[in-house]
Short mmCIF file of C-alpha atoms in Angstrom, two decimals:
data_model
loop_
_atom_site.label_atom_id
_atom_site.label_comp_id
_atom_site.label_asym_id
_atom_site.label_seq_id
_atom_site.Cartn_x
_atom_site.Cartn_y
_atom_site.Cartn_z
CA MET A 1 60.68 -42.84 -24.15
CA ASP A 2 58.48 -42.42 -26.91
CA SER A 3 57.78 -45.50 -28.63
CA LYS A 4 56.04 -43.69 -31.61
CA ARG A 5 59.19 -42.50 -33.08
CA GLY A 6 59.99 -46.09 -34.03
CA LEU A 7 63.44 -47.09 -36.16
CA ARG A 8 63.87 -45.86 -39.60
CA GLN A 9 65.81 -48.30 -42.24
CA ASP A 10 68.34 -47.25 -44.61
CA VAL A 11 67.69 -46.71 -48.47
CA PRO A 12 71.40 -46.69 -50.22
CA THR A 13 70.32 -44.59 -53.03
CA ARG A 14 69.19 -41.37 -50.66
CA TRP A 15 71.74 -40.34 -47.98
CA ASN A 16 68.97 -38.31 -45.92
CA SER A 17 67.36 -41.87 -45.12
CA THR A 18 71.18 -42.62 -43.59
CA TYR A 19 70.78 -39.80 -41.43
CA LEU A 20 67.27 -40.52 -40.39
CA MET A 21 68.33 -44.07 -39.69
CA LEU A 22 71.23 -43.07 -37.52
CA GLU A 23 68.95 -40.39 -35.40
CA SER A 24 66.42 -42.94 -34.90
CA ALA A 25 69.14 -45.42 -33.32
CA LEU A 26 71.01 -42.62 -31.35
CA TYR A 27 67.63 -41.90 -29.89
CA TYR A 28 67.07 -45.86 -28.79
CA ARG A 29 70.70 -46.03 -27.60
CA ARG A 30 69.92 -47.13 -24.43
CA ALA A 31 67.21 -49.33 -25.23
CA PHE A 32 69.75 -51.25 -27.39
CA CYS A 33 72.14 -51.63 -24.72
CA HIS A 34 69.47 -52.70 -22.02
CA LEU A 35 68.29 -55.14 -25.10
CA GLU A 36 71.89 -56.81 -25.27
CA LEU A 37 72.24 -57.00 -21.28
CA THR A 38 68.72 -58.90 -20.69
CA ASP A 39 68.71 -60.83 -24.22
CA SER A 40 71.26 -63.24 -24.79
CA ASN A 41 70.32 -63.85 -28.36
CA TYR A 42 70.67 -59.80 -29.50
CA LYS A 43 74.31 -59.92 -30.70
CA SER A 44 74.09 -57.07 -32.84
CA CYS A 45 74.35 -54.08 -30.22
CA PRO A 46 76.82 -51.39 -31.61
CA SER A 47 79.75 -51.09 -29.17
CA SER A 48 80.70 -47.55 -27.63
CA HIS A 49 83.28 -46.80 -30.42
CA GLU A 50 80.75 -47.39 -32.98
CA TRP A 51 78.05 -45.30 -30.95
CA GLU A 52 80.42 -42.49 -30.87
CA LYS A 53 80.92 -42.86 -34.72
CA ILE A 54 77.57 -42.97 -35.35
CA GLU A 55 77.17 -39.44 -33.16
CA LYS A 56 79.71 -37.83 -35.27
CA ILE A 57 78.38 -38.71 -38.85
CA SER A 58 75.10 -38.04 -37.17
CA ARG A 59 75.90 -34.60 -36.33
CA PHE A 60 77.90 -34.18 -39.52
CA LEU A 61 74.91 -34.78 -41.77
CA GLY A 62 72.35 -33.02 -39.48
CA LEU A 63 73.09 -29.71 -41.07
CA PHE A 64 73.18 -30.75 -44.35
CA TYR A 65 69.33 -32.31 -43.58
CA ASP A 66 68.22 -29.53 -42.43
CA ILE A 67 69.09 -27.37 -45.29
CA THR A 68 67.58 -29.39 -47.70
CA CYS A 69 64.60 -29.29 -45.58
CA ILE A 70 64.28 -25.77 -45.96
CA PHE A 71 65.43 -25.90 -49.68
CA SER A 72 62.66 -28.20 -50.19
CA GLY A 73 59.65 -26.47 -48.69
CA THR A 74 56.60 -26.73 -50.58
CA LYS A 75 55.73 -23.08 -48.82
CA TYR A 76 58.29 -21.24 -51.40
CA PRO A 77 61.11 -20.40 -49.19
CA THR A 78 62.61 -16.94 -50.20
CA SER A 79 65.92 -17.05 -51.97
CA ASN A 80 67.81 -14.73 -49.19
CA LEU A 81 67.93 -18.28 -47.54
CA TYR A 82 70.22 -19.44 -50.29
CA PHE A 83 73.67 -18.35 -49.65
CA SER A 84 74.19 -18.38 -46.04
CA SER A 85 72.75 -21.98 -46.14
CA VAL A 86 75.07 -22.91 -48.83
CA PHE A 87 78.04 -21.00 -47.06
CA PHE A 88 77.56 -23.00 -43.59
CA CYS A 89 77.67 -26.42 -45.99
CA TYR A 90 81.24 -24.96 -47.28
CA VAL A 91 82.70 -24.10 -43.98
CA THR A 92 81.32 -27.29 -42.63
CA LEU A 93 82.78 -29.50 -45.17
CA LYS A 94 85.89 -27.19 -45.06
CA GLU A 95 86.17 -28.24 -41.11
CA ASN A 96 86.01 -31.71 -41.19
CA ILE A 97 88.36 -32.57 -43.88
CA GLU A 98 90.89 -32.07 -41.23
CA SER A 99 88.79 -34.13 -38.87
CA GLU A 100 90.54 -36.50 -36.66
CA ASP A 101 87.98 -39.18 -37.52
CA ASP A 102 89.79 -41.23 -40.65
CA TYR A 103 85.88 -42.13 -42.07
CA LEU A 104 84.36 -38.65 -41.40
CA ARG A 105 87.64 -36.92 -43.08
CA THR A 106 87.27 -39.17 -46.12
CA MET A 107 83.68 -38.55 -46.32
CA ALA A 108 84.07 -34.65 -46.01
CA ASN A 109 86.63 -35.11 -48.95
CA GLN A 110 84.09 -36.91 -51.44
CA MET A 111 81.52 -34.42 -50.78
CA LEU A 112 83.76 -31.36 -51.11
CA LYS A 113 84.75 -32.16 -54.60
CA LYS A 114 81.12 -32.54 -55.55
CA PHE A 115 80.27 -29.50 -53.69
CA GLU A 116 83.23 -27.44 -55.61
CA LYS A 117 81.74 -28.05 -58.68
CA TYR A 118 78.58 -26.53 -57.91
CA TRP A 119 79.80 -23.58 -55.73
CA SER A 120 82.42 -22.89 -58.78
CA GLU A 121 79.04 -22.14 -60.94
CA PHE A 122 77.29 -19.87 -58.19
CA SER A 123 74.97 -17.65 -58.98
CA LEU A 124 75.91 -14.15 -57.97
CA ILE A 125 71.84 -13.06 -58.17
CA LEU A 126 71.81 -15.42 -55.25
CA ALA A 127 74.85 -13.76 -53.36
CA ILE A 128 72.99 -10.71 -54.04
CA ALA A 129 69.77 -11.72 -52.48
CA VAL A 130 70.90 -12.05 -49.31
CA VAL A 131 71.91 -8.59 -49.30
CA VAL A 132 68.06 -7.61 -49.07
CA ASP A 133 68.10 -9.15 -45.98
CA PRO A 134 68.43 -6.59 -42.90
CA ARG A 135 69.94 -9.12 -40.71
CA TYR A 136 73.06 -9.60 -42.99
CA LYS A 137 73.51 -7.10 -45.83
CA LEU A 138 76.84 -6.43 -47.58
CA GLN A 139 78.67 -7.05 -44.57
CA PHE A 140 77.81 -10.65 -44.31
CA VAL A 141 78.81 -11.29 -47.70
CA ASP A 142 82.34 -9.94 -47.35
CA TRP A 143 82.81 -11.90 -44.24
CA CYS A 144 82.18 -15.10 -45.96
CA TYR A 145 83.91 -14.91 -48.51
CA ARG A 146 87.33 -13.78 -46.41
CA LYS A 147 86.39 -16.73 -44.24
CA ILE A 148 86.38 -18.78 -47.46
CA TYR A 149 89.41 -17.44 -49.82
CA GLY A 150 91.20 -15.25 -46.94
CA ALA A 151 92.22 -11.83 -48.46
CA SER A 152 91.37 -12.86 -51.89
CA GLY A 153 88.60 -12.99 -51.40
CA SER A 154 87.82 -9.59 -51.70
CA SER A 155 87.79 -9.74 -55.61
CA GLU A 156 84.41 -12.19 -55.25
CA PHE A 157 83.01 -9.55 -52.82
CA ILE A 158 83.71 -6.68 -55.21
CA ARG A 159 81.82 -8.57 -57.99
CA VAL A 160 78.74 -8.93 -56.10
CA LYS A 161 78.65 -5.61 -55.08
CA SER A 162 79.26 -3.97 -58.59
CA LYS A 163 76.23 -6.32 -59.74
CA LEU A 164 74.13 -5.42 -56.81
CA PHE A 165 74.65 -1.42 -57.87
CA SER A 166 74.24 -1.96 -61.46
CA ILE A 167 70.76 -4.08 -60.82
CA PHE A 168 69.83 -1.42 -58.84
CA LYS A 169 70.50 1.28 -61.64
CA GLU A 170 68.08 -0.38 -63.77
CA TYR A 171 65.43 -0.32 -61.56
CA VAL A 172 66.03 3.38 -60.74
CA GLN A 173 65.98 4.01 -64.62
CA ASN A 174 62.83 2.13 -65.03
CA LYS A 175 61.15 3.86 -62.54
CA SER A 176 62.14 7.52 -63.95
CA LEU A 177 60.53 6.56 -67.16
CA THR A 178 57.65 5.19 -65.40
CA SER A 179 57.29 8.73 -63.16
CA SER A 180 57.74 10.37 -66.72
CA THR A 181 54.87 8.47 -68.04
CA HIS A 182 52.61 9.34 -65.43
CA SER A 183 53.45 12.97 -65.87
CA LEU A 184 52.53 12.76 -69.58
CA GLU A 185 49.56 10.96 -69.00
CA LYS A 186 48.34 13.64 -66.16
CA GLU A 187 49.26 16.73 -68.67
CA LYS A 188 46.79 14.76 -71.33
CA SER A 189 44.21 14.38 -68.67
CA ASN A 190 44.61 17.89 -67.99
CA THR A 191 44.46 19.08 -71.04
CA SER A 192 41.34 16.89 -71.88
CA CYS A 193 39.66 18.64 -68.46
CA GLY A 194 39.11 21.98 -69.93
CA VAL A 195 42.88 23.34 -68.55
CA GLY A 196 43.40 26.37 -70.89
CA GLU A 197 46.53 26.81 -72.90
CA ASP A 198 47.94 29.84 -70.92
CA VAL A 199 47.70 27.84 -67.45
CA ILE A 200 49.73 25.04 -69.16
CA SER A 201 52.35 27.33 -70.84
CA PHE A 202 52.79 28.60 -67.22
CA ARG A 203 53.24 25.62 -65.61
CA LYS A 204 55.82 24.63 -68.20
CA THR A 205 57.76 28.02 -67.54
CA ALA A 206 57.42 27.40 -64.08
CA SER A 207 58.86 24.01 -63.87
CA SER A 208 61.68 24.97 -66.37
CA ILE A 209 62.75 27.45 -63.67
CA LEU A 210 62.25 25.23 -60.66
CA LYS A 211 64.75 22.75 -62.77
CA GLU A 212 67.52 25.53 -62.55
CA PHE A 213 66.99 26.10 -58.82
CA ASN A 214 67.04 22.51 -58.34
CA ILE A 215 70.38 22.16 -60.30
CA CYS A 216 71.62 25.14 -58.28
CA GLU A 217 71.00 23.57 -55.12
CA ILE A 218 72.55 20.11 -55.76
CA GLU A 219 75.70 21.83 -57.21
CA GLU A 220 76.09 24.04 -53.74
CA LEU A 221 75.54 20.86 -51.83
CA GLY A 222 77.67 19.12 -53.93
CA ALA A 223 76.83 15.67 -55.96
CA ASN A 224 78.88 13.57 -54.13
CA THR A 225 76.33 14.26 -50.67
CA GLN A 226 73.79 12.51 -52.69
CA LYS A 227 73.11 9.22 -51.52
CA SER A 228 71.16 6.50 -53.33
CA GLN A 229 68.42 4.65 -51.45
CA LEU A 230 70.43 1.52 -51.44
CA GLU A 231 73.17 3.50 -49.96
CA LEU A 232 71.21 4.42 -47.46
CA TYR A 233 69.46 1.30 -46.78
CA LEU A 234 73.01 -0.32 -46.65
CA GLU A 235 74.30 2.25 -43.99
CA GLU A 236 71.39 1.50 -41.36
CA PRO A 237 72.39 -0.77 -38.58
CA ARG A 238 72.09 -4.49 -39.35
CA MET A 239 69.26 -6.30 -37.29
CA ALA A 240 70.38 -9.16 -34.95
CA THR A 241 70.72 -12.13 -36.79
CA GLU A 242 68.89 -13.96 -33.85
CA ILE A 243 65.73 -12.47 -34.80
CA GLU A 244 63.26 -14.32 -36.56
CA LEU A 245 62.05 -12.05 -39.42
CA ASN A 246 59.67 -12.82 -42.30
CA VAL A 247 61.69 -10.48 -44.92
CA LEU A 248 58.66 -10.55 -46.95
CA ASP A 249 56.63 -8.43 -44.10
CA TYR A 250 59.97 -6.25 -43.79
CA TRP A 251 59.81 -5.02 -47.43
CA LYS A 252 56.30 -4.40 -47.25
CA ALA A 253 56.69 -2.34 -44.27
CA ASN A 254 59.25 -0.36 -45.67
CA GLN A 255 58.52 0.17 -49.22
CA PHE A 256 57.65 3.84 -49.09
CA ARG A 257 61.01 4.52 -47.27
CA TYR A 258 62.98 2.66 -50.24
CA PRO A 259 60.56 2.07 -52.75
CA GLU A 260 63.13 1.64 -55.45
CA VAL A 261 64.99 -0.77 -53.03
CA ALA A 262 61.82 -2.61 -51.90
CA SER A 263 60.63 -3.24 -55.84
CA MET A 264 64.13 -4.96 -56.62
CA ALA A 265 63.81 -6.96 -53.09
CA ARG A 266 60.40 -8.49 -53.97
CA ASP A 267 61.96 -9.60 -57.47
CA LEU A 268 65.02 -10.89 -55.81
CA LEU A 269 63.44 -12.72 -53.12
CA SER A 270 60.86 -14.39 -55.73
CA ILE A 271 63.64 -16.17 -57.52
CA PRO A 272 63.25 -20.08 -56.47
CA ILE A 273 66.03 -21.90 -54.98
CA SER A 274 64.70 -25.02 -55.65
CA THR A 275 62.75 -27.17 -58.52
CA VAL A 276 60.88 -28.80 -55.45
CA ALA A 277 57.80 -26.58 -55.35
CA SER A 278 57.47 -26.22 -59.31
CA GLU A 279 57.68 -30.21 -59.56
CA SER A 280 55.12 -30.71 -56.51
CA ALA A 281 53.24 -28.12 -58.69
CA PHE A 282 53.09 -30.09 -61.82
CA SER A 283 52.61 -33.63 -59.95
CA ILE A 284 49.59 -31.99 -58.49
CA GLY A 285 48.52 -30.63 -61.77
CA GLY A 286 48.79 -34.26 -63.19
CA ARG A 287 46.18 -35.53 -60.68
CA VAL A 288 44.13 -32.61 -61.64
CA LEU A 289 44.22 -33.45 -65.31
CA ASP A 290 43.14 -37.02 -65.63
CA GLN A 291 41.79 -38.71 -68.93
CA PHE A 292 38.16 -37.63 -67.36
CA ARG A 293 39.20 -34.05 -66.89
CA SER A 294 41.47 -33.77 -70.05
CA SER A 295 39.61 -30.25 -71.58
CA LEU A 296 40.06 -27.99 -68.56
CA LYS A 297 41.33 -24.61 -69.21
CA PRO A 298 44.67 -23.08 -67.77
CA SER A 299 43.04 -20.75 -65.70
CA THR A 300 40.39 -23.29 -64.03
CA VAL A 301 43.64 -25.70 -63.76
CA GLU A 302 45.51 -22.99 -61.65
CA ALA A 303 42.31 -21.86 -59.97
CA ILE A 304 41.91 -25.62 -58.48
CA VAL A 305 45.80 -25.88 -57.77
CA CYS A 306 45.81 -22.67 -55.88
CA THR A 307 42.44 -23.42 -53.67
CA ARG A 308 43.82 -27.16 -53.05
CA ASP A 309 46.88 -25.74 -51.73
CA TRP A 310 45.26 -22.64 -49.54
CA LEU A 311 43.19 -25.15 -48.11
CA PHE A 312 45.29 -27.98 -47.17
CA GLY A 313 47.55 -25.11 -45.55
CA GLN A 314 44.80 -23.89 -43.38
CA ARG A 315 44.01 -27.55 -42.32
CA GLU A 316 47.76 -28.29 -41.54
CA LYS A 317 47.80 -25.18 -38.96
CA PHE A 318 44.21 -26.61 -37.83
CA GLU A 319 45.64 -29.81 -37.21
CA ALA A 320 48.52 -28.27 -35.47
CA GLN A 321 46.32 -26.42 -32.99
CA LEU A 322 44.31 -29.33 -32.57
CA GLU A 323 47.13 -31.62 -31.32
CA ASP A 324 48.61 -29.21 -28.95
CA LEU A 325 45.12 -28.59 -27.76
CA THR A 326 44.23 -32.43 -27.27
CA GLU A 327 47.97 -32.46 -25.32
CA ASP A 328 46.53 -29.90 -22.84
CA VAL A 329 43.41 -31.72 -22.46
CA LEU A 330 45.31 -34.70 -21.99
CA SER A 331 48.09 -33.29 -19.22
CA CYS A 332 45.04 -31.23 -17.58
CA ASP A 333 43.21 -34.78 -17.03
CA ILE A 334 46.47 -36.26 -15.71
CA ASN A 335 47.43 -33.47 -13.11
CA LYS A 336 43.86 -33.68 -12.06
CA GLU A 337 43.68 -37.77 -10.96
CA GLU A 338 47.29 -36.94 -9.61
CA SER A 339 45.72 -34.25 -7.26
CA SER A 340 42.88 -36.68 -6.59
CA SER A 341 45.15 -39.67 -5.55
CA GLN A 342 46.96 -37.34 -3.57
CA CYS A 343 44.12 -35.87 -1.83
CA SER A 344 42.83 -39.43 -0.78
CA ASN A 345 46.27 -40.79 0.07
CA TYR A 346 46.22 -37.48 2.22
CA ALA A 347 42.59 -38.33 3.75
CA ASN A 348 43.58 -42.17 4.49
CA THR A 349 46.64 -40.75 6.35
CA GLN A 350 44.92 -38.44 8.63
CA ALA A 351 41.91 -41.25 9.27
#
């Protein structure tokens, strides 16, 4: 067993320390049982019933601990992780309030009361953020609400869907305004570059005729057949949920296919789902701006904090690679020693 893991102590005011304590105790379960058999003075070993209880509680708290680690990441997790994680919490609590274990059922009931208070104030924008994840889209939101509320969950889903399309409509309008501004600037630049008045008037006439042609074509094809970028994206088959996907890289690759949806996704995914990252930045800033360096400009402080983050991030990656390399070297040495000992044993037997 890996003795470096050690045992963790409980802190009454922090529930995650309880989970870490139980997890470390379960890892050394056989060691505790062995100590009870070999040391007559050791009287505190949990019984088999208590070990089962520890396993159930540890399994129950494990999900919440993992989600807390995701939300508390200082590497700025994107907001598409929020809705699915909160949904998993809700489903787990709902399942455990009907548990056969009295202790677990009481604990789940107390947690569910607090959880529903936050669930009632749930922000729709965080539910919309999961839609721009190609592994989930609107189908996942619909399925989640139906699983929680049953048939009545469709009303919540309709709220999310209508909000999504209203936000997308604003992005389309902003893009049309931007494109019209660019066209005006282009006309001005053409005029300033010495394009004659007769050429400009011809372009205006041609443009009005072509607009009439475009309107006629739309009427023939039918306005209902024209689908927005958002509708086309939602109609595409979903990716498998098992795929490890960097959603920012996905939208970077698809920004030319769905420029308006990509612009909306970029803004939605940048919404912070936890205050941990900002609090961490402020705490670092407090160490940068001390009594001896209290006159630094904001731009200088920003440069120092960002540079520190980049350097430490690279160092963590380098240390992880170095650790793996060290383990590989050690394992090679061990294998070499074993093979040499086997060869020497074989030689002795032959002699």
